[in-house]
């Protein structure tokens, strides 16, 4: 029988490695599935070995190439987290990953680890509401400013906006596709702006929130990004039963984030990490099914007289410059749709209240289909005027498509549109 050690991860696809990679049954009584390492602390084999662990953990010395330091304490490291982190990193071909207690924990720790007082962060707009609040309200309290750009802003314009602040560019932070409009930001363009402001002493990191399409349909590290962040609550967890987050990239980018995590103490817990490990075994097939279902629902909406317009990446037409960017940057259209209903907010509310199979709830990426009203729910903080400029209109409805039978999803949407 083949042993784990016979498998070369370079030659296999991530979905083939999700049941084996990073765990050996002989480490745990032959268990085929990795156990949950529900422990606070770890016993050192000797005092000298314990001291050596601390030397490495505190950066007083580097681990030798073949040295496997013992585990110390579950705020620093825990096998359940490490197995999930090693497997998650495979999807984005990242060197390393760090798991967090939530997507917001991953995002805020990434920002705090790489930004310094006096910096400015250039952030795409719109971004997730919690991220928007943190960048625009919390970071300025620490003397970290921001400039905002969107899918229409050119590289020259971003360079001009940053230059006008007179501050050091500390990071470019991007969310693409944008929520809920599915507008795309050009990552290669952002990487060029980051390179423009980088110096020998300071590389400006490009961080990308890859929650919407990743890790199956978009790999930002291959397009010039340095850090990928996730709300693992969404597709990676995928069952609507946990909250978690992650940051991925090269060691130079992630090690400072992991160090900050150690002191903030916002790592995830062994049980949630174990659930993520279990969820990743079906990640590819869930996301493929969700994407196929979304195509069916989006096509149905496009042809419906009560629907004004549909924001769905699979509908971008060749010749549209957004189509070229989509083909270059994304591997699929994903499972997120938004559409403008005829009749504004009242019609949108009637539609949402009439759904049976779709649940009326925020969040996304779960096996169950969800529907919500961005203008008065997830995006209410920005206010009506700012929202309208971003395309978050009173008649906009957002759908997160699950793994149900596509005929049932289309029938539910059809019936609710009749009611609206
Ligand atoms: C949900 C979400 C977040 C926040 O993640 P939590 O796990 O809820 O903390 C960040 N970014 C995007 C794009 C999200 O959808």
Coordinates of C-alpha atoms and ligand atoms in Angstrom, one line a residue:
X1 CA 0.0 0.0 0.0
X2 CA 1.2 3.5 -0.8
X3 CA 2.4 5.5 2.1
X4 CA 1.9 9.2 2.7
X5 CA 5.6 9.7 2.2
X6 CA 5.4 8.2 -1.3
X7 CA 3.1 11.1 -2.5
X8 CA 4.7 14.1 -4.1
X9 CA 2.4 17.0 -3.5
X10 CA 3.8 18.8 -6.6
X11 CA 2.3 16.2 -9.0
X12 CA -1.2 16.1 -7.6
X13 CA -4.2 18.5 -7.6
X14 CA -5.2 20.0 -4.2
X15 CA -8.5 17.9 -4.1
X16 CA -6.4 14.7 -4.3
X17 CA -4.3 15.8 -1.3
X18 CA -7.1 16.9 1.1
X19 CA -7.4 13.5 2.7
X20 CA -3.7 12.9 3.3
X21 CA -1.4 15.8 3.1
X22 CA 0.3 17.0 6.3
X23 CA -0.8 14.2 8.5
X24 CA 0.6 10.7 9.0
X25 CA -1.6 8.0 10.6
X26 CA 1.4 6.6 12.5
X27 CA 1.5 9.9 14.4
X28 CA -1.9 9.0 16.0
X29 CA -2.4 5.3 16.6
X30 CA -3.0 4.7 12.9
X31 CA -6.0 7.0 12.7
X32 CA -7.0 7.5 9.0
X33 CA -8.7 10.8 9.7
X34 CA -6.6 13.3 11.7
X35 CA -7.9 13.5 15.3
X36 CA -8.8 16.8 17.0
X37 CA -5.8 17.8 19.1
X38 CA -7.9 19.3 21.9
X39 CA -5.1 20.4 24.2
X40 CA -3.8 23.6 25.7
X41 CA -0.2 22.6 26.1
X42 CA 2.4 20.1 25.0
X43 CA 4.8 18.0 27.0
X44 CA 8.5 18.5 26.2
X45 CA 10.7 15.4 25.9
X46 CA 13.4 17.1 27.9
X47 CA 14.3 20.5 29.4
X48 CA 16.9 21.1 26.7
X49 CA 14.3 20.3 24.0
X50 CA 11.8 22.7 25.6
X51 CA 14.4 25.5 25.7
X52 CA 15.3 24.8 22.0
X53 CA 11.6 25.3 21.1
X54 CA 11.5 28.7 22.7
X55 CA 14.8 29.7 21.0
X56 CA 13.2 29.1 17.7
X57 CA 9.7 30.4 18.6
X58 CA 11.1 33.7 19.8
X59 CA 13.5 34.1 16.8
X60 CA 16.7 33.8 18.9
X61 CA 17.9 31.1 16.5
X62 CA 16.6 29.6 13.3
X63 CA 15.5 26.0 12.9
X64 CA 18.0 23.9 11.1
X65 CA 16.8 22.5 7.7
X66 CA 15.9 19.1 9.0
X67 CA 15.0 20.2 12.6
X68 CA 11.3 19.6 13.7
X69 CA 10.9 21.6 16.9
X70 CA 8.4 20.2 19.4
X71 CA 5.1 21.9 20.0
X72 CA 4.8 24.4 22.9
X73 CA 1.3 25.8 23.6
X74 CA -1.9 26.0 21.5
X75 CA -1.8 29.8 21.1
X76 CA 1.5 29.4 19.2
X77 CA 0.9 26.1 17.4
X78 CA -1.4 23.1 17.4
X79 CA -1.4 20.1 15.0
X80 CA -5.1 20.5 14.2
X81 CA -4.4 24.1 13.0
X82 CA -1.2 23.1 11.2
X83 CA -2.8 20.3 9.2
X84 CA -5.6 22.7 8.1
X85 CA -3.1 25.4 7.3
X86 CA -0.8 23.1 5.3
X87 CA -3.8 21.9 3.2
X88 CA -5.3 25.3 2.7
X89 CA -2.0 26.6 1.4
X90 CA -2.0 24.0 -1.4
X91 CA -5.0 25.6 -3.2
X92 CA -3.3 29.0 -3.6
X93 CA 0.2 27.4 -4.0
X94 CA 1.2 29.5 -1.0
X95 CA 4.3 28.8 1.1
X96 CA 2.4 29.1 4.3
X97 CA -1.0 29.9 5.8
X98 CA -2.2 31.1 9.2
X99 CA -5.7 30.4 10.5
X100 CA -7.7 32.9 12.5
X101 CA -10.8 33.0 14.7
X102 CA -12.7 34.9 11.9
X103 CA -12.2 36.6 8.5
X104 CA -12.1 39.9 10.3
X105 CA -9.4 38.6 12.7
X106 CA -7.3 37.6 9.6
X107 CA -7.8 41.0 7.9
X108 CA -7.2 43.3 10.9
X109 CA -4.1 41.3 12.0
X110 CA -2.7 41.5 8.5
X111 CA -3.2 45.2 8.4
X112 CA -1.7 45.8 11.9
X113 CA 1.3 43.5 11.2
X114 CA 2.3 45.3 8.0
X115 CA 1.2 49.0 8.6
X116 CA 3.0 51.6 10.7
X117 CA 1.9 55.0 12.1
X118 CA 2.3 57.6 9.4
X119 CA 1.5 55.2 6.6
X120 CA -1.4 55.3 4.1
X121 CA -3.2 52.2 2.8
X122 CA -4.7 52.2 -0.7
X123 CA -7.9 50.2 -0.6
X124 CA -10.3 49.2 -3.3
X125 CA -14.0 50.1 -3.0
X126 CA -16.4 48.6 -2.2
X127 CA -14.9 46.2 0.4
X128 CA -16.6 44.1 3.0
X129 CA -18.4 46.3 5.6
X130 CA -16.2 45.3 8.5
X131 CA -13.1 45.9 6.5
X132 CA -14.4 49.3 5.4
X133 CA -15.1 50.3 9.0
X134 CA -11.6 49.2 10.2
X135 CA -9.7 51.0 7.4
X136 CA -11.8 54.2 7.4
X137 CA -12.6 54.6 11.2
X138 CA -10.2 52.5 13.3
X139 CA -6.8 52.8 11.4
X140 CA -6.9 56.6 11.3
X141 CA -7.0 56.5 15.2
X142 CA -3.5 55.0 14.9
X143 CA -2.4 57.7 12.4
X144 CA -2.8 55.3 9.4
X145 CA -4.6 57.1 6.5
X146 CA -6.3 55.7 3.5
X147 CA -7.1 56.4 -0.1
X148 CA -10.0 54.7 -2.0
X149 CA -10.0 53.5 -5.6
X150 CA -12.4 51.4 -7.6
X151 CA -12.5 49.3 -10.8
X152 CA -12.4 52.4 -13.0
X153 CA -9.3 54.0 -11.4
X154 CA -6.1 53.7 -13.4
X155 CA -2.6 53.0 -12.1
X156 CA -1.6 56.6 -12.7
X157 CA -4.6 57.9 -10.8
X158 CA -3.8 55.6 -7.8
X159 CA -0.2 56.8 -7.8
X160 CA -1.5 60.4 -7.9
X161 CA -3.9 59.8 -5.0
X162 CA -1.2 58.2 -2.8
X163 CA 1.4 60.9 -3.8
X164 CA -1.0 63.7 -2.8
X165 CA -1.1 62.3 0.8
X166 CA 2.7 62.8 1.2
X167 CA 2.8 59.6 3.3
X168 CA 4.5 56.3 2.8
X169 CA 2.3 53.7 1.1
X170 CA 2.1 50.9 3.6
X171 CA -0.1 48.4 1.7
X172 CA -2.5 48.0 -1.2
X173 CA -5.6 46.2 -0.1
X174 CA -8.0 44.8 -2.7
X175 CA -11.3 42.8 -2.7
X176 CA -12.1 41.3 -6.1
X177 CA -14.7 40.5 -7.3
X178 CA -16.4 43.3 -5.3
X179 CA -19.4 42.5 -3.1
X180 CA -22.2 42.6 -4.2
X181 CA -21.7 44.0 -7.7
X182 CA -19.0 41.5 -8.9
X183 CA -16.9 44.3 -10.4
X184 CA -13.3 43.2 -10.9
X185 CA -10.1 45.0 -9.9
X186 CA -7.0 44.3 -12.0
X187 CA -4.4 42.7 -9.7
X188 CA -1.5 43.0 -12.1
X189 CA -2.2 46.7 -12.3
X190 CA -2.2 46.9 -8.5
X191 CA 1.0 44.9 -8.3
X192 CA 2.6 47.5 -10.6
X193 CA 1.5 50.3 -8.3
X194 CA 2.9 48.4 -5.3
X195 CA 6.2 48.0 -7.2
X196 CA 6.3 51.7 -8.0
X197 CA 6.2 52.6 -4.3
X198 CA 8.5 49.8 -3.1
X199 CA 12.0 50.6 -2.0
X200 CA 15.0 48.3 -1.1
X201 CA 14.1 48.7 2.6
X202 CA 10.3 48.3 2.2
X203 CA 8.3 46.1 -0.2
X204 CA 4.7 47.4 -0.4
X205 CA 2.6 44.3 0.0
X206 CA -0.5 43.8 -2.2
X207 CA -3.1 42.0 -0.1
X208 CA -6.2 40.5 -1.7
X209 CA -9.4 39.3 0.0
X210 CA -10.1 36.2 -2.1
X211 CA -13.3 35.1 -0.2
X212 CA -15.7 35.4 -3.2
X213 CA -13.9 33.2 -5.8
X214 CA -11.1 31.5 -3.9
X215 CA -9.5 29.3 -3.4
X216 CA -10.9 27.3 -6.4
X217 CA -11.7 30.0 -9.0
X218 CA -9.0 32.6 -8.4
X219 CA -5.3 32.5 -7.3
X220 CA -4.2 36.1 -6.6
X221 CA -0.6 35.1 -5.8
X222 CA -0.2 34.1 -9.4
X223 CA -1.2 37.6 -10.5
X224 CA 1.3 39.6 -8.3
X225 CA -0.4 39.6 -4.9
X226 CA 1.7 39.0 -1.8
X227 CA -0.9 38.1 0.7
X228 CA -4.3 36.4 0.3
X229 CA -6.9 36.7 3.1
X230 CA -10.1 34.7 3.5
X231 CA -13.2 34.6 5.5
X232 CA -13.1 30.8 5.8
X233 CA -16.6 31.2 7.2
X234 CA -17.7 31.2 3.6
X235 CA -16.7 28.7 0.9
X236 CA -13.8 27.0 2.8
X237 CA -15.9 26.1 5.8
X238 CA -18.9 25.9 3.4
X239 CA -21.6 24.5 5.7
X240 CA -22.8 27.6 7.5
X241 CA -21.7 26.2 10.9
X242 CA -18.4 28.0 11.8
X243 CA -16.6 31.4 11.8
X244 CA -12.9 31.4 10.7
X245 CA -10.4 33.3 8.6
X246 CA -6.9 32.8 7.1
X247 CA -3.9 34.7 5.7
X248 CA -1.6 33.0 3.1
X249 CA 1.6 33.9 1.2
X250 CA 5.3 33.7 1.4
X251 CA 7.0 33.4 4.8
X252 CA 8.3 36.9 4.6
X253 CA 4.7 38.2 4.4
X254 CA 3.0 35.7 6.7
X255 CA 5.6 35.3 9.5
X256 CA 5.0 38.8 10.9
X257 CA 1.2 38.2 10.7
X258 CA 1.6 34.9 12.6
X259 CA 3.8 36.6 15.2
X260 CA 1.1 39.3 15.7
X261 CA -1.5 36.4 16.0
X262 CA 0.6 34.9 18.8
X263 CA 0.3 38.1 20.9
X264 CA -3.2 39.1 20.0
X265 CA -4.3 35.5 20.6
X266 CA -6.8 35.4 17.7
X267 CA -5.9 32.0 16.2
X268 CA -8.8 29.6 15.6
X269 CA -9.4 26.6 17.9
X270 CA -8.6 23.0 17.3
X271 CA -12.2 21.9 16.7
X272 CA -12.9 24.7 14.1
X273 CA -9.6 23.9 12.4
X274 CA -10.6 20.2 12.2
X275 CA -14.0 21.2 10.7
X276 CA -12.1 23.2 8.1
X277 CA -9.9 20.2 7.3
X278 CA -13.0 18.1 6.9
X279 CA -14.7 20.7 4.8
X280 CA -11.8 21.0 2.4
X281 CA -12.1 17.4 1.3
X282 CA -15.3 18.5 -0.6
X283 CA -14.3 22.1 -1.4
X284 CA -13.7 21.5 -5.2
X285 CA -16.9 19.7 -5.8
X286 CA -19.0 22.1 -3.7
X287 CA -17.7 25.1 -5.5
X288 CA -18.1 23.5 -8.9
X289 CA -21.7 22.6 -8.1
X290 CA -22.4 26.0 -6.7
X291 CA -21.0 27.6 -9.8
X292 CA -23.0 25.4 -12.2
X293 CA -26.2 26.1 -10.2
X294 CA -25.4 29.9 -10.3
X295 CA -25.1 29.7 -14.1
X296 CA -28.6 28.2 -14.2
X297 CA -30.2 30.8 -11.9
X298 CA -28.3 33.7 -13.6
X299 CA -29.5 32.6 -17.0
X300 CA -33.1 32.4 -15.8
X301 CA -32.9 35.9 -14.2
X302 CA -31.4 37.5 -17.4
X303 CA -34.5 36.5 -19.4
X304 CA -37.1 37.5 -16.8
X305 CA -39.3 40.6 -17.5
X306 CA -39.2 41.6 -13.8
X307 CA -35.4 41.7 -13.7
X308 CA -33.7 44.9 -14.9
X309 CA -30.1 43.6 -14.9
X310 CA -28.0 40.8 -13.5
X311 CA -24.4 41.1 -12.1
X312 CA -22.9 37.7 -12.9
X313 CA -19.3 37.1 -14.1
X314 CA -20.4 34.4 -16.4
X315 CA -22.5 36.9 -18.5
X316 CA -19.6 39.2 -19.4
X317 CA -19.5 39.3 -23.2
X318 CA -16.4 39.0 -25.3
X319 CA -15.4 42.5 -26.4
X320 CA -16.2 43.9 -22.9
X321 CA -12.9 44.9 -21.4
X322 CA -14.1 43.3 -18.1
X323 CA -14.4 40.0 -20.0
X324 CA -10.7 40.1 -20.9
X325 CA -9.8 40.8 -17.2
X326 CA -12.1 38.0 -16.1
X327 CA -10.5 35.5 -18.5
X328 CA -7.0 36.5 -17.4
X329 CA -7.6 36.6 -13.6
X330 CA -10.4 34.1 -12.8
X331 CA -10.9 30.4 -13.4
X332 CA -14.7 30.5 -13.1
X333 CA -17.6 32.7 -12.4
X334 CA -18.3 31.4 -8.9
X335 CA -21.6 31.2 -7.0
X336 CA -22.5 34.8 -6.3
X337 CA -25.2 36.7 -8.2
X338 CA -26.8 40.1 -7.7
X339 CA -29.7 41.5 -9.7
X340 CA -31.8 44.6 -10.0
X341 CA -35.5 43.9 -9.6
X342 CA -38.1 46.0 -11.3
X343 CA -40.0 48.0 -8.6
X344 CA -37.1 49.0 -6.2
X345 CA -37.0 48.3 -2.5
X346 CA -40.6 47.3 -2.0
X347 CA -40.4 44.7 -4.8
X348 CA -37.0 43.4 -3.5
X349 CA -38.6 42.9 0.0
X350 CA -41.6 41.2 -1.5
X351 CA -39.3 38.9 -3.5
X352 CA -37.1 38.1 -0.4
X353 CA -40.2 37.4 1.8
X354 CA -41.6 35.0 -0.8
X355 CA -38.6 32.7 -1.1
X356 CA -39.0 29.2 0.4
X357 CA -35.9 27.3 -0.4
X358 CA -33.5 30.3 -0.2
X359 CA -32.9 31.4 3.3
X360 CA -33.2 35.2 4.0
X361 CA -29.8 35.6 5.6
X362 CA -26.4 37.4 5.1
X363 CA -23.2 35.4 4.8
X364 CA -22.4 33.4 1.6
X365 CA -20.6 30.4 0.2
X366 CA -22.6 27.8 2.3
X367 CA -24.2 24.6 1.0
X368 CA -27.6 26.3 1.5
X369 CA -28.7 29.1 -0.8
X370 CA -29.0 32.5 0.8
X371 CA -30.6 35.8 -0.3
X372 CA -30.3 39.3 1.2
X373 CA -30.9 43.0 0.5
X374 CA -27.4 44.7 0.4
X375 CA -28.7 48.4 0.5
X376 CA -30.4 47.9 3.9
X377 CA -28.4 44.9 5.3
X378 CA -24.7 44.2 4.6
X379 CA -24.0 47.6 3.0
X380 CA -26.3 49.9 5.0
X381 CA -23.4 51.7 6.8
X382 CA -22.2 53.4 3.6
X383 CA -25.6 55.3 3.2
X384 CA -27.9 55.6 0.2
X385 CA -25.9 58.1 -1.9
X386 CA -22.5 56.3 -1.6
X387 CA -24.2 53.0 -2.2
X388 CA -26.1 54.2 -5.3
X389 CA -22.7 55.4 -6.8
X390 CA -21.3 51.8 -6.3
X391 CA -24.4 50.2 -7.9
X392 CA -25.8 49.1 -4.5
X393 CA -29.3 50.3 -5.4
X394 CA -32.6 49.9 -3.5
X395 CA -33.8 47.3 -6.0
X396 CA -30.6 45.1 -5.8
X397 CA -30.9 41.6 -4.4
X398 CA -27.9 39.4 -3.6
X399 CA -28.0 35.6 -4.0
X400 CA -25.4 33.1 -2.7
X401 CA -26.1 29.9 -4.5
X402 CA -25.8 26.5 -2.7
X403 CA -25.7 22.9 -3.7
X404 CA -29.5 22.2 -4.0
X405 CA -31.0 20.8 -7.2
X406 CA -30.8 23.7 -9.8
X407 CA -34.4 23.1 -10.9
X408 CA -35.7 23.7 -7.4
X409 CA -33.6 26.9 -7.1
X410 CA -34.9 28.2 -10.4
X411 CA -38.5 27.3 -9.4
X412 CA -38.1 29.1 -6.0
X413 CA -36.8 32.3 -7.7
X414 CA -39.5 32.1 -10.4
X415 CA -42.3 31.8 -7.9
X416 CA -40.9 34.7 -5.7
X417 CA -40.6 36.9 -8.8
X418 CA -44.3 36.3 -9.5
X419 CA -45.1 37.5 -6.0
X420 CA -42.9 40.5 -6.3
Ligands
LIG1 C1 -17.7 37.6 5.5 C2 -16.6 38.3 4.9 C3 -15.5 38.9 5.6 C4 -15.5 38.8 7.1 O1 -15.3 37.5 7.6 P1 -15.9 36.9 9.0 O2 -15.5 35.5 8.9 O3 -17.3 37.2 9.1 O4 -15.1 37.7 10.0 C5 -14.5 39.5 5.0 N1 -14.5 39.6 3.6 C6 -15.5 39.1 2.8 C7 -15.4 39.3 1.4 C8 -16.5 38.5 3.4 O5 -17.5 38.0 2.7

